[in-house]
GROMACS .gro file of C-alpha atoms in nm:
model
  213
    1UNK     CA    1   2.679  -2.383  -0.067
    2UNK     CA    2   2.572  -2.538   0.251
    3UNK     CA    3   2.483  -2.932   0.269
    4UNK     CA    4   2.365  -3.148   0.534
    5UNK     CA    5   2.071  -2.917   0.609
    6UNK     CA    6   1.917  -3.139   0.820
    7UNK     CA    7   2.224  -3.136   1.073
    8UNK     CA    8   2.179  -2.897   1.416
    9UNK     CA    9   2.614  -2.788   1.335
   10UNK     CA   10   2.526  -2.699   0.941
   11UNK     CA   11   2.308  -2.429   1.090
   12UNK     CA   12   2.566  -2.341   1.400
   13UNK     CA   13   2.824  -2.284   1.142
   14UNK     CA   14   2.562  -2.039   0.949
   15UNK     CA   15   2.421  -1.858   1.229
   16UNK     CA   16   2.801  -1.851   1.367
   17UNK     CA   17   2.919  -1.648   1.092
   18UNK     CA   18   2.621  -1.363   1.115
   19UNK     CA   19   2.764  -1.264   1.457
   20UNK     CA   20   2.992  -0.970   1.545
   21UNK     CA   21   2.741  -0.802   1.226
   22UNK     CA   22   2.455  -0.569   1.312
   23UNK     CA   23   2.178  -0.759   1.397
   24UNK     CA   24   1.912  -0.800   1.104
   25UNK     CA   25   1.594  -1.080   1.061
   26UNK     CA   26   1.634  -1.337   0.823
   27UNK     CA   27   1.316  -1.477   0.671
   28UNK     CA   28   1.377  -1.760   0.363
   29UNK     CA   29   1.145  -1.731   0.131
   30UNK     CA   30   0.865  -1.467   0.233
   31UNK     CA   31   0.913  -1.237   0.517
   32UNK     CA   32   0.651  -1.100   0.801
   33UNK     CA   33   0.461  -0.810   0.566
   34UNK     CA   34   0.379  -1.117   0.323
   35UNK     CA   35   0.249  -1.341   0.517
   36UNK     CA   36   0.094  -1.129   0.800
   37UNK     CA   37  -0.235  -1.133   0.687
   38UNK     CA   38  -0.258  -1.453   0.587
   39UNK     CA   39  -0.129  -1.549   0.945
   40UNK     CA   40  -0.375  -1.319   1.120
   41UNK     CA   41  -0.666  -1.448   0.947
   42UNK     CA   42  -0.612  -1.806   0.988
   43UNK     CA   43  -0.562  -1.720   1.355
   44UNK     CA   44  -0.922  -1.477   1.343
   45UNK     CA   45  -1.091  -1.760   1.204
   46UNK     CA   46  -1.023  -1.990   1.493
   47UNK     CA   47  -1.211  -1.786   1.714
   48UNK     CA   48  -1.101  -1.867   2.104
   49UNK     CA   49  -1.200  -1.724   2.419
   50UNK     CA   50  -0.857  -1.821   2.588
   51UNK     CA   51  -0.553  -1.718   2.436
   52UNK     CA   52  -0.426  -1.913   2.076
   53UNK     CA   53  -0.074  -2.072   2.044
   54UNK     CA   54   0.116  -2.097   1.757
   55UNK     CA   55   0.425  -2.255   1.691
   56UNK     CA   56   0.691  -2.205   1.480
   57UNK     CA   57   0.938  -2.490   1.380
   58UNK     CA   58   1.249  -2.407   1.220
   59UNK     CA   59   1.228  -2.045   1.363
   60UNK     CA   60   1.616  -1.929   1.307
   61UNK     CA   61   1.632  -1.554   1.286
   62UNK     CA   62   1.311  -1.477   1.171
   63UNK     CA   63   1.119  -1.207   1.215
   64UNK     CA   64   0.790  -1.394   1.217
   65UNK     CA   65   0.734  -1.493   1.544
   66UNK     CA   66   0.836  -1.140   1.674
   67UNK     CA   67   0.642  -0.950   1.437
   68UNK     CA   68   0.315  -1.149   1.499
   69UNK     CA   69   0.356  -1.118   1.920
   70UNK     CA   70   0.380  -0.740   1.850
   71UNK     CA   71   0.107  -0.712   1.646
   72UNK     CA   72  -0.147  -0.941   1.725
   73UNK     CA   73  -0.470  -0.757   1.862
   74UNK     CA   74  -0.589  -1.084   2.039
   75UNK     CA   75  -0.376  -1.275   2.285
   76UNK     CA   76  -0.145  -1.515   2.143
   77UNK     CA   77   0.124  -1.722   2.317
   78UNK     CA   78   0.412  -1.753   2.002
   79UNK     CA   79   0.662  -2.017   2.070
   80UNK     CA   80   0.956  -1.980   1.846
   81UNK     CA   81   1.166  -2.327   1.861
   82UNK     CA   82   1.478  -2.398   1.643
   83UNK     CA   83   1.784  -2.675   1.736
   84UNK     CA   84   2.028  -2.464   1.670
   85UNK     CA   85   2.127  -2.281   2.058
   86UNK     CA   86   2.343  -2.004   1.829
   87UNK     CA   87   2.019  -1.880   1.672
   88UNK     CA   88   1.768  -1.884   1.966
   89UNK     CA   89   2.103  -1.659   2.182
   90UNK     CA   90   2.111  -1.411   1.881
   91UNK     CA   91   1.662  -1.396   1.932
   92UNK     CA   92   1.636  -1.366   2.256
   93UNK     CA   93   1.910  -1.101   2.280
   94UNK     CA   94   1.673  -0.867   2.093
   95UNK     CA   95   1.376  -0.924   2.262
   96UNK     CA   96   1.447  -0.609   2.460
   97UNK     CA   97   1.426  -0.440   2.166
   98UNK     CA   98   1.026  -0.496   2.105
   99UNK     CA   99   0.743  -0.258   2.101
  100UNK     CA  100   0.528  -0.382   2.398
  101UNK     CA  101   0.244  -0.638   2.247
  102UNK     CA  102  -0.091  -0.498   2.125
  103UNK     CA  103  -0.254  -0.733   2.381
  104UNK     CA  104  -0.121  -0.758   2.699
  105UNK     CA  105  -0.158  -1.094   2.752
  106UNK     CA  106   0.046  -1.205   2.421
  107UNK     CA  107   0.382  -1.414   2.533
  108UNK     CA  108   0.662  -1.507   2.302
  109UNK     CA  109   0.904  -1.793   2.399
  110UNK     CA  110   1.203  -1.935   2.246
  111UNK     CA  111   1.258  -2.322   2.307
  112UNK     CA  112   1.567  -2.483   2.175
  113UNK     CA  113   1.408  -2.802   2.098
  114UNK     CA  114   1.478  -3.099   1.763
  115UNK     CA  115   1.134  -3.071   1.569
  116UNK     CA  116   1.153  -3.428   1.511
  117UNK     CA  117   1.089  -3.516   1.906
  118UNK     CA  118   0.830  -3.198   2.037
  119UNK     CA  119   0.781  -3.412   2.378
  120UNK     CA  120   0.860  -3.129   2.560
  121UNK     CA  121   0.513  -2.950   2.500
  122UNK     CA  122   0.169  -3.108   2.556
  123UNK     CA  123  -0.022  -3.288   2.252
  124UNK     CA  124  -0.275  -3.153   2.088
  125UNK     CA  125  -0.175  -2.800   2.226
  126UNK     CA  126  -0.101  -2.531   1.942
  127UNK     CA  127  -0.383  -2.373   1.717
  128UNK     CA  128  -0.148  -2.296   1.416
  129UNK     CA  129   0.196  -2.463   1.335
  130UNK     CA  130   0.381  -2.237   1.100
  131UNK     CA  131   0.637  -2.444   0.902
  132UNK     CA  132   0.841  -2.172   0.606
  133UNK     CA  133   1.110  -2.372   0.485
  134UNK     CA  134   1.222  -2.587   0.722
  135UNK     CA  135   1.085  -2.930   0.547
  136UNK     CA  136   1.162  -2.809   0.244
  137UNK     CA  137   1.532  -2.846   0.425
  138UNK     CA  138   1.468  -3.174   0.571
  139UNK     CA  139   1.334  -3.315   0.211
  140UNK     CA  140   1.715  -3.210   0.081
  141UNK     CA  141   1.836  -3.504   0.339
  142UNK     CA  142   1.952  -3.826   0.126
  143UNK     CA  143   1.684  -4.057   0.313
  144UNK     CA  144   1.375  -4.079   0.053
  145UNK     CA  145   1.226  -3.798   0.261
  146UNK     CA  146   1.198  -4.057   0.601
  147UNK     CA  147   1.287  -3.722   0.853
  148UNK     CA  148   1.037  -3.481   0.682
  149UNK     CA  149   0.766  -3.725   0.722
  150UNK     CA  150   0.895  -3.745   1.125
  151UNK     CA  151   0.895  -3.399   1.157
  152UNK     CA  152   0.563  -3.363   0.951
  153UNK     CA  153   0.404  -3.589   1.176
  154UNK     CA  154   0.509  -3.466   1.503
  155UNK     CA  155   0.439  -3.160   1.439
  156UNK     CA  156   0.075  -3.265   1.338
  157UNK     CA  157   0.050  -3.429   1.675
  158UNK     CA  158   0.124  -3.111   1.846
  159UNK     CA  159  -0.237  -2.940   1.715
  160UNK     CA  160  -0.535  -2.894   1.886
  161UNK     CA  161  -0.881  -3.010   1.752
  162UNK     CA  162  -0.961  -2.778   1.441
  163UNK     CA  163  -0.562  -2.629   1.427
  164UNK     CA  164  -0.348  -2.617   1.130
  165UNK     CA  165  -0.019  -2.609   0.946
  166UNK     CA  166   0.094  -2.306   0.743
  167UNK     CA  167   0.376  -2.431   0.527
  168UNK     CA  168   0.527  -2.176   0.291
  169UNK     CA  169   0.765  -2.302  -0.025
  170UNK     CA  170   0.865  -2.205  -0.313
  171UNK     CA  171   0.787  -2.589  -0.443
  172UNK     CA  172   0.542  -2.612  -0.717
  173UNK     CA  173   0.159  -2.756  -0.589
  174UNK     CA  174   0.188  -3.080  -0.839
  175UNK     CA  175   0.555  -3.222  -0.628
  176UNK     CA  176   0.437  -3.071  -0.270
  177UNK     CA  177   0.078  -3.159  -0.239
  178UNK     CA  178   0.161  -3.510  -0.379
  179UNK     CA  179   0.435  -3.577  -0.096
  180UNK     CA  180   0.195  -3.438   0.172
  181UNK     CA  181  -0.107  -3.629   0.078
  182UNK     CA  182   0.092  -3.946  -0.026
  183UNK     CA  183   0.120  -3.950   0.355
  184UNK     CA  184  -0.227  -4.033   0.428
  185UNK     CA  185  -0.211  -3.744   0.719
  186UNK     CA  186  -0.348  -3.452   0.531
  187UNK     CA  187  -0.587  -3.282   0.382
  188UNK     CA  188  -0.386  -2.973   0.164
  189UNK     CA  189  -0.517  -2.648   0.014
  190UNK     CA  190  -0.297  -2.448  -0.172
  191UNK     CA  191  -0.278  -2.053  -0.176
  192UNK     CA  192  -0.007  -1.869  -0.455
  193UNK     CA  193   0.144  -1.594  -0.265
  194UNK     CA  194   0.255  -1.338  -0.471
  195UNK     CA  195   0.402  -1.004  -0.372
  196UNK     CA  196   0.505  -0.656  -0.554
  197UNK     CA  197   0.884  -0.835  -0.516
  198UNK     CA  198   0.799  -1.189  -0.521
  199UNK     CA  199   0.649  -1.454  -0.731
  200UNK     CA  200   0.618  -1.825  -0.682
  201UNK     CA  201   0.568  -1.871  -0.362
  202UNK     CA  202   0.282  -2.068  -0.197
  203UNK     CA  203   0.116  -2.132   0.118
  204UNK     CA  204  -0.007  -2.497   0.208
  205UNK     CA  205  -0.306  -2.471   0.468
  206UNK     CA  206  -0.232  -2.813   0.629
  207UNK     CA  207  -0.590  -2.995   0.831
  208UNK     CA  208  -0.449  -3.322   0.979
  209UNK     CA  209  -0.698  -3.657   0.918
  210UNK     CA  210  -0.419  -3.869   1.147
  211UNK     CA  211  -0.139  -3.802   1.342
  212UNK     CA  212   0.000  -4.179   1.269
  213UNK     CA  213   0.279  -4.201   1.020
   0.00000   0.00000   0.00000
C-alpha cells in the first residue's frame, strides 16, 4: 500500500514499475465509457463558437483525455497535466497510436505541471476542469485537508466565466459536498454514477462563487 500520495516520487515509483509491461490505460475509479456522456454533455451544454478547453488534473495514465480528443464531434483543445514526468513519457509515447480526431481542429497536450501552482496557463481559460481522484488523494495528506483546498482553488481560478469542475469519487455526498461547500467557493450538485460493473460512484458538477480561498 502506497502512502504519501500527495508526493510527485510516490507516483514515479508507481508509474516506474508499469514499464517494460504492455502498455494499458489506467482510470481509478470510473473509466472513459462511464463517464463519456456525462463529459460530452456538460461540454454540449456550453455551447461555443471557438473551440472549448478542458483540463484534466491528475491525468496519470488515463484514458480520458485521449478518448474524449478522439471522439469529440466539436473542437476541443484537451490538456492532460500530471507532476509526475514518468507518466506524461509513457502518454505521449502512445499518442501515435490514436485514431485521427473527429474534428480536425481538436488538440491534445500533455503538460507536466504541480496542480497546486497552474501559473503556467492563462486564468480564467478552461471550460471544464475534470478532477477523478486526484483530491480525493490530496485529502489522504496529514494536513487537515490545507493542499486539497490549494489545489481546489487553483484549479477554480483556471475556469472561464460559466465553466465547471467534474469531480468523480467514490466518497459519499454527506462527507464530500460538506468539505467542498465548507469552502465558501462552490456551489455542488451531485450525480450517482452507476454502471452494469460499478456502483457508488458519483460525479460532483462543481460552479465556482469565488476563486479566493
Amino acid at each position: 500500500m502506497f502512502t504519501d500520495l500527495q508526493k510527485q516520487t510516490t507516483w514515479d515509483t508507481i508509474y516506474q514499475k508499469s514499464q517494460g509491461q504492455p502498455f494499458q490505460y489506467f482510470d481509478w475509479f470510473l473509466g472513459y465509457s462511464s463517464l463519456k456522456g456525462l463529459l460530452l454533455q456538460l461540454l454540449r451544454d456550453m455551447k461555443s463558437e471557438a473551440s472549448l478547453k478542458l483540463l484534466d488534473i491528475g491525468c496519470g495514465t488515463s484514458e480520458l483525455g485521449p478518448r474524449l480528443y478522439c471522439e469529440c464531434p466539436f473542437p476541443l483543445h484537451v490538456y492532460c497535466v500530471d507532476f509526475s514526468p514518468i507518466a506524461l513519457a509513457i502518454m505521449r509515447a502512445q499518442t501515435s497510436q490514436l485514431p485521427q480526431p473527429v474534428s480536425s481542429a481538436s488538440q491534445l497536450h500533455f503538460v507536466q505541471t504541480d496542480i497546486r501552482d497552474l501559473s503556467g496557463f492563462q486564468q480564467q481559460s478552461f471550460n471544464l476542469i475534470l478532477d477523478k481522484g486526484t483530491l480525493d488523494a490530496l485529502l489522504q495528506a496529514n494536513d487537515g485537508g490545507e493542499t486539497a483546498c490549494c489545489a481546489l482553488t487553483e484549479s477554480l481560478r483556471m475556469l472561464s466565466p460559466g465553466g465547471l469542475m467534474l469531480q468523480v469519487s467514490d466518497e459519499d455526498p454527506d462527507v464530500r459536498i460538506v468539505w467542498l461547500e465548507s469552502l465558501r467557493l462552490v456551489t455542488v450538485t451531485v450525480l450517482q454514477v452507476d454502471t452494469e460493473k460499478n456502483t457508488g460512484y458519483f460525479a460532483y458538477i462543481i460552479k465556482p462563487m469565488s476563486t479566493q480561498c
